[in-house]
Amino acid sequence: MTNTDRERHRERETAFYLFTQQRLPACKPVLTPAWVITIFLFTGFIFIPVGLVTLRASRSVVEIVERYDTECVPEPFRIDKVSYVQDDSIPKNCSLSLKVRKYMKAPIYIYYQLDNYYQNHRRYVKSRSDRQLLHGWKYHATSSCQPVEFNNNQPIVPCGLIAWSLFNDTFTFIRERAELKVNRKNIAWKSDRDHKFGKTVYPFNFQNGTLIGGGKLNPRIPLSDQEDLIVWMRTSALPSFRKLYGRIEEDLDADDVVVVHLMNNYNTYGFGGKKKLVLSTSSWLGGKNDFLGLACVFVGSSSVILAIVFMLLHLKSRRPYGDPSYLPWNRKSFSG
Amino acid sequence: MDSKTPVENLYSVEPALNSSSRRSNFSIPSKASGGNSIREVNFSDLGSKPVRYGSRGADSDTYSTSQKEINDEDARLVHINDPVKTNERFEFAGNSIQTGKYSILTFLPRNLFEQFHRVAYTYFLVIVVLNQLPQLAVFSREASFMPLTFVLLVTAVKDAYEDFRRHRSDRIENNTLASVLVNDQFQQKKWKNIQVGEIIKIQANETIPCDMVLLSTSDPTGVAYVQTINLDGESNLKTRYAKQETLLKIPEKEKVTGLIKCEKPNRNIYGFQANMEVDGKRLSLGPSNIILRGCELKITAWAVGVAVYAGRETKAMLNSSGAPSKRSRLETHMNFEIIFLSLFLIALCTVVSVCAAVWLRRHRDKLDYLPFYRRKHFSGGEEDNYNYYGWGLEIFFTFLMSVIVFQTMIPISLYISMELVRVGQAYFMIGDTQMYDESSQSRFQCRALNINEDLGQIKYVFSDKTGTLTENKMEFQCASIWGKDYSGGKAMSQDQEDGYFVQVDGKVLRPKMKVKTDPELLQFARSGKEMKECGHIHDFFLALAACNTIVPLILDTPDPTVKLIDYQGESPDEQALVYAAAAYGFMLIERTSGHIVIGIQGERQRFSVLGLHEFDSDRKRMSVILGFPDKSVKVFVKGADTSMFSVIDRSLKINVIHTTETHLYSYSSLGLRTLVVGMKELSTSEFEDWHSAYEAASAALMGRTTLLRKVANNIENNLYLLGASGIEDKLQQGVPEAIESLRTAGIKVWVLTGDKQETAISIGYSSKLLTSKMTPIIINSNSKESCRKSLEDAIIMCKKFTTISGTTNNTGRTSRAGLTPVALIIDGTSLVYILDSELEERLFQLSCNCSVVLCCRVAPLQKAGIVALVKNRTLDMTLAIGDGANDVSMIQMADVGVGISGQEGRQAVMASDFAMGQFRFLVPLLLVHGHWNYQRMGYMILYNFYRNAVFVLVSFWYVLFTCFTLTTAISEWSGVLYSVIYTSVPTIVVAVLDKDLSRRTLLKYPQLYGAGHKQECYNKKLFWITMIDAFWQSAVTFFIPLLAYWGSTIDASSIGDLWTLAVVILVNLHLAMDVIRWNWITHAAIWGSIIATFICVIIIDAIPSLIGYWAIFEIAKTRLFWLCLLAIIVAALIPRFVVKVLYQLYTPCDVQIAREAEKFQTQIESGAVEIEMNPILDPPRS
């Protein structure tokens, strides 16, 4: 072996040479029946338990849902709900009584749920000014807020359709004549409070127009503390959504009756939206929703079934693996 | 020893000689029997003009047209040594060149303009512009501009860098100095300042600054040697001549004036015609009188010329255009699918707009007050519509907006990915050591970058023979002289050195190459002219040494007393003959235009060359008229046997002619190339007749070529047969094995050669193209009728043979056991009648049934005709491989052209898409790289379709839940980055690096190449499966979170992040599932992309001004998010996995079985380390 040969040999061993010759060491997995069956069984054994646990978690959540949009309109006004809700002279008081079926452990979350309400509508989503929310009326480029940008040639703070349509039904909860304490702090994301809504920005000229869209804001409280607004302005993804109203920090026992006094101010009658009040405990997974658990169980059991099917198929017809004699041009019996 | 008298006597003949007889200097037979000159291959015209492939007269047509007078309107007038006058009327280009496309000012507009020539970019731009309309602003300005800017920027930077390099080389070239005649003195002047009409002096080894007509050279006869390596890559020397009339003028002393009328600048580097008026005489100029920019002057001490074309009008500059662009088959198919995707896009948009229309109609009363719509302003008192343009327009805007949102349905990034992938593939092809030619130190070259994947689908290979299958290193093997066969030259005799040198001025001259000699013949050759037999041998070798266009070059050796003679010439056959003559003691030492010096048995003898009739493809012979020292005049002729026997005097020595014919037959059966040599002594009157005719013909301005040919035909008759030579052209290494592999791979190999039928057949056998199992069908016909008849017979016969086994199927798998393969051998004469006539169809039918087709004696344009015959009638891919100028037309005609960078210059390489050193590299190129490229590219295209479709469909589903208003939950930045960062790298890495099978397996089972023929990796079925899969996966991705979060507090940005991550992980895992070989780069790319996506999403959500601020952190805190992610991925991939497993387990394709074999066989033979033993490349030499 001459020197150059040795050199060349050494060169051939380097990783770069192997790379240029497309011969990098590589793992080449091949799907054999054993692997396939193992994979399916593994998936099945992961997903069925996970699904069951999820399902249990979802079932453990106690949830009281009460639709009140129709009930809270007095009988005589039910023909024309819109004019009822728009008429300021009529008091909007309404009482609901909720029966607790199962023990509910604190914290109990209070949500209002709106259905058929497109908070993700393009015109709606765009109609806000994040800069104004942070910097107040000093920030002028708020054209995105149209059509709720100015009123009487004064800027509106907070501007835009989203803020304008702020949800303004209010709830008070009474159990056995004592008012339940509702914690309405920390219902919005901390990040939003700290970085998206200005601590020195106060509502201005808000809800002063001819058309009132929803709730009014206390002009003495800065936006960063207006948590209802902050919650409302984190627009929901889907046309059926809940928004956190507050937390009851007492346990509710089974067969407790909770009376809710509410102000039915918010107008969803114009477009047939539903309003619901939700009291819900939470699990490690969140709220009550069986879907994911069922889906996991379904995926898991399909995997197991597939594993069995493949096992049977494999027993029935077995193909010798990696046998070159199986290649068509090596098969003797082949005739066109 | 050499008497000057005959030369002086005949001096008056020389001017004509110099100027005209050599005008076709470039058409020296590049292959002695190949029969055609380079000239008829007209690069520029091939594509535009309808060419009649069948016509043999093609070259004579061009000859006659080239002789037409130049019209005054089409001419350019150059006043010699008077640049001012030359340039006063016409604005000729200066000599400064600018190959750079842009200047600093024009870069931006021009580069953008060029980039937007691509339809894809224009589509991109239209979308961006649409997005800028306030009514349609779906995305923010920055986000909508980013992808386009990114792509444009990348391309612009690349272009700018390339242009910068061009500018730099331009500057160097423009500032080179040349000596130019100014005020009767040669002064140094920068190249860029040279003007047409100026007289320039070039020293030896200098590069020529512009195209110029030679006026005089250091050689007294006006010869100049140039090397044209920069122009056409040929390294041998070419001879150029100055006109006799200008030869003696010395520009410094007497003012040279004159007028050159020449044709307009054109790109034909082998053609030039002009007239020159000097001293009242009108001379005609041809291509041998012009030296071109870029060439180098060699041997000649100096040369003086007048510039006629400068700068961008020089032939070199006019020819510097890139390789022809072709579009790959896969890309053509892909474009169909893209059209479908466009329809799909339109369908999606229509669905959205129709739904939106219905919604708007249904809610038309409520729109004013809907909290999330609020059609009206109420603020200013007046109630006008806000951003509402009526029902119809709203729907139209919705449609356009959905086009903007769903734009990525058409995968624009695919075009960029494909380019990058092809560059990567080319890198590996170029770097492949198994395609590195050690002997010529040349690597594989990828000249065309967009047809890599076509290499995996080749069905027909059209190969040239000489230089492609064979080495084109000619070796003189045997000779038949005066009816006696001398073919005993097996061993070098011990005293061979004797005849091998000539002493000149105490220095020993030796030929560079040694030739095996026949001892008996050597004996005879040495013994002088006394015996009659020896006289013939003497004449024979004299003919070999003289009757050619070889230029001897004297090279120095370390030993100062020994010099080597290197014979430079364009025809390897001639080189071999001259070397052979030298070996037998007839050494060509010097050649000028007027005389040659031959060392005969060590003694220098000088012969004057009185005339030389060039080789042309009609006569197929060349002749030289020599004036001997004893004042006798002889004509020596050499040429192809068919043309020679027609001019040989049959009345003389009929038995000699017969025995020579038998010898010729046996030589060609051995695969030797044969040439016949004849001579005739001219009587004084014959010489006078010829001389006057020759002079008249040479001086003729019109139809000079035809006249010269007539003169040649007159003198070349009644010859006296001297003998014949047999030259061996060795097969290249590994050719038989390569052909066998290709044939096993289901590729039909056709050989098209200019050689004789017998030679072709014998090479066919030795290269295993033909085997003894095959039944040959030979078609040699001389008329259309007989052609028709023999074709019909052949078809019947072919049917008979192919039906003996009972199975004929047209699916392409003809080479099955029990079938008798048929080989079709057809010659050029028959093809003349077949091509371009209705018989073409029959030939095609016939050749489809034959496993081998061998065409002999074909002209270059016929080669292209045969390729066209197949290409136009089938959808199969064709590949043409060749090395010479005569293969150019074929290479350009075929779908894939491969050039062999061999002995015959670089014409073929310049026209080719790929170039390599050896024929056998075709096997790794097609079977290995072609297979890989095809598989990779096919997969990548499908994957790109899928990838974008999943993303778009997820957006589409969401739109259905947002009142059809094109809101996107996925952040617009994620949408932009999706195809730029999130998913691009793995696609490209996998498409460059993944290998479905190892090189070893692919070479072991060439049949695996059938995957490309069967379009296994990209077809309509796969496309639909992929799209259905994309549909399912997008539905799973969208609906699992939708249902899991229905009626919850989830906000749009959070669920958008979930969808983003789910889609990215999903498509990356989908890719991971299909990766066959996992090396660390693949791992890094796939997992890295997923990690990069997380990082990007986090960064985007950490920007407070964006709507989704902190969303990812909020949602990632919940366990539901992770569970959703897991469920999406598994549920989405299961169907694909099941289908894949079912296919692989129960209907495995060949590739799959081979892959398993590869895996399990190597485990079994675990002892064998993976040394990539190549059974084809390293054949056991038998």
Coordinates of N, CA, C and O in Angstrom, one line a residue, chain A residues 36-50 296-297 299-304 307, chain B residues 1126 1129-1131 1134 1137:
Chain A
V36 N -45.5 -3.3 13.1 CA -46.8 -2.6 12.9 C -47.8 -3.0 14.1 O -48.4 -2.1 14.7
I37 N -47.8 -4.2 14.4 CA -48.7 -4.7 15.5 C -48.3 -4.0 16.8 O -49.2 -3.5 17.5
T38 N -47.0 -4.0 17.0 CA -46.6 -3.3 18.3 C -47.0 -1.9 18.3 O -47.5 -1.4 19.4
I39 N -46.8 -1.2 17.2 CA -47.1 0.2 17.2 C -48.6 0.4 17.5 O -49.0 1.2 18.3
F40 N -49.5 -0.4 16.9 CA -50.9 -0.2 17.1 C -51.3 -0.6 18.5 O -52.1 0.1 19.2
L41 N -50.7 -1.7 19.0 CA -51.0 -2.0 20.4 C -50.6 -1.0 21.4 O -51.3 -0.6 22.3
F42 N -49.4 -0.4 21.1 CA -48.9 0.6 22.0 C -49.8 1.8 22.0 O -50.2 2.3 23.1
T43 N -50.2 2.2 20.8 CA -51.1 3.4 20.7 C -52.4 3.1 21.5 O -52.9 3.9 22.2
G44 N -52.9 1.9 21.3 CA -54.1 1.5 21.9 C -54.0 1.6 23.5 O -54.8 2.1 24.2
F45 N -52.9 1.0 23.9 CA -52.7 1.0 25.4 C -52.4 2.3 26.0 O -52.6 2.5 27.2
I46 N -51.9 3.2 25.2 CA -51.8 4.6 25.7 C -53.1 5.3 25.7 O -53.5 5.9 26.7
F47 N -53.8 5.2 24.6 CA -55.0 6.1 24.4 C -56.2 5.6 25.2 O -56.9 6.5 25.6
I48 N -56.4 4.3 25.3 CA -57.6 3.9 26.1 C -57.6 4.4 27.5 O -58.5 5.1 27.9
P49 N -56.5 4.2 28.2 CA -56.4 4.7 29.6 C -56.5 6.2 29.6 O -57.3 6.8 30.4
V50 N -55.8 6.9 28.7 CA -55.8 8.3 28.7 C -57.2 8.8 28.5 O -57.7 9.7 29.2
C296 N -60.4 9.9 22.4 CA -59.2 9.2 22.8 C -59.5 7.7 22.9 O -58.8 6.8 22.4
V297 N -60.6 7.4 23.5 CA -61.0 6.0 23.7 C -61.3 5.4 22.3 O -60.8 4.3 22.0
V299 N -59.9 6.4 19.4 CA -58.6 6.2 18.7 C -57.9 5.0 19.3 O -57.4 4.1 18.5
G300 N -57.9 4.9 20.6 CA -57.3 3.7 21.2 C -57.9 2.4 20.8 O -57.2 1.5 20.5
S301 N -59.2 2.4 20.9 CA -59.8 1.0 20.6 C -59.6 0.7 19.1 O -59.4 -0.4 18.7
S302 N -59.7 1.8 18.2 CA -59.4 1.5 16.8 C -58.0 0.9 16.6 O -57.8 -0.1 15.8
S303 N -57.1 1.4 17.3 CA -55.7 0.9 17.2 C -55.7 -0.5 17.6 O -55.0 -1.4 16.9
V304 N -56.3 -0.9 18.7 CA -56.3 -2.2 19.2 C -56.9 -3.1 18.1 O -56.4 -4.2 17.8
A307 N -54.7 -3.6 15.3 CA -53.6 -4.5 15.7 C -54.1 -6.0 15.5 O -53.4 -6.8 15.0
Chain B
L1126 N -51.8 15.6 21.1 CA -51.5 14.2 20.9 C -52.6 13.5 20.1 O -52.3 12.8 19.2
I1129 N -52.5 14.4 16.4 CA -51.4 13.8 15.6 C -51.7 12.3 15.3 O -51.6 11.8 14.2
V1130 N -52.1 11.6 16.4 CA -52.3 10.2 16.2 C -53.5 9.9 15.3 O -53.5 9.2 14.3
A1131 N -54.6 10.6 15.6 CA -55.8 10.4 14.8 C -55.6 10.7 13.3 O -56.1 10.1 12.4
I1134 N -53.2 7.9 11.6 CA -53.6 6.5 11.5 C -54.0 6.1 10.1 O -53.5 5.1 9.6
F1137 N -51.1 5.7 7.9 CA -50.2 4.6 8.3 C -50.8 3.3 7.9 O -50.1 2.4 7.4

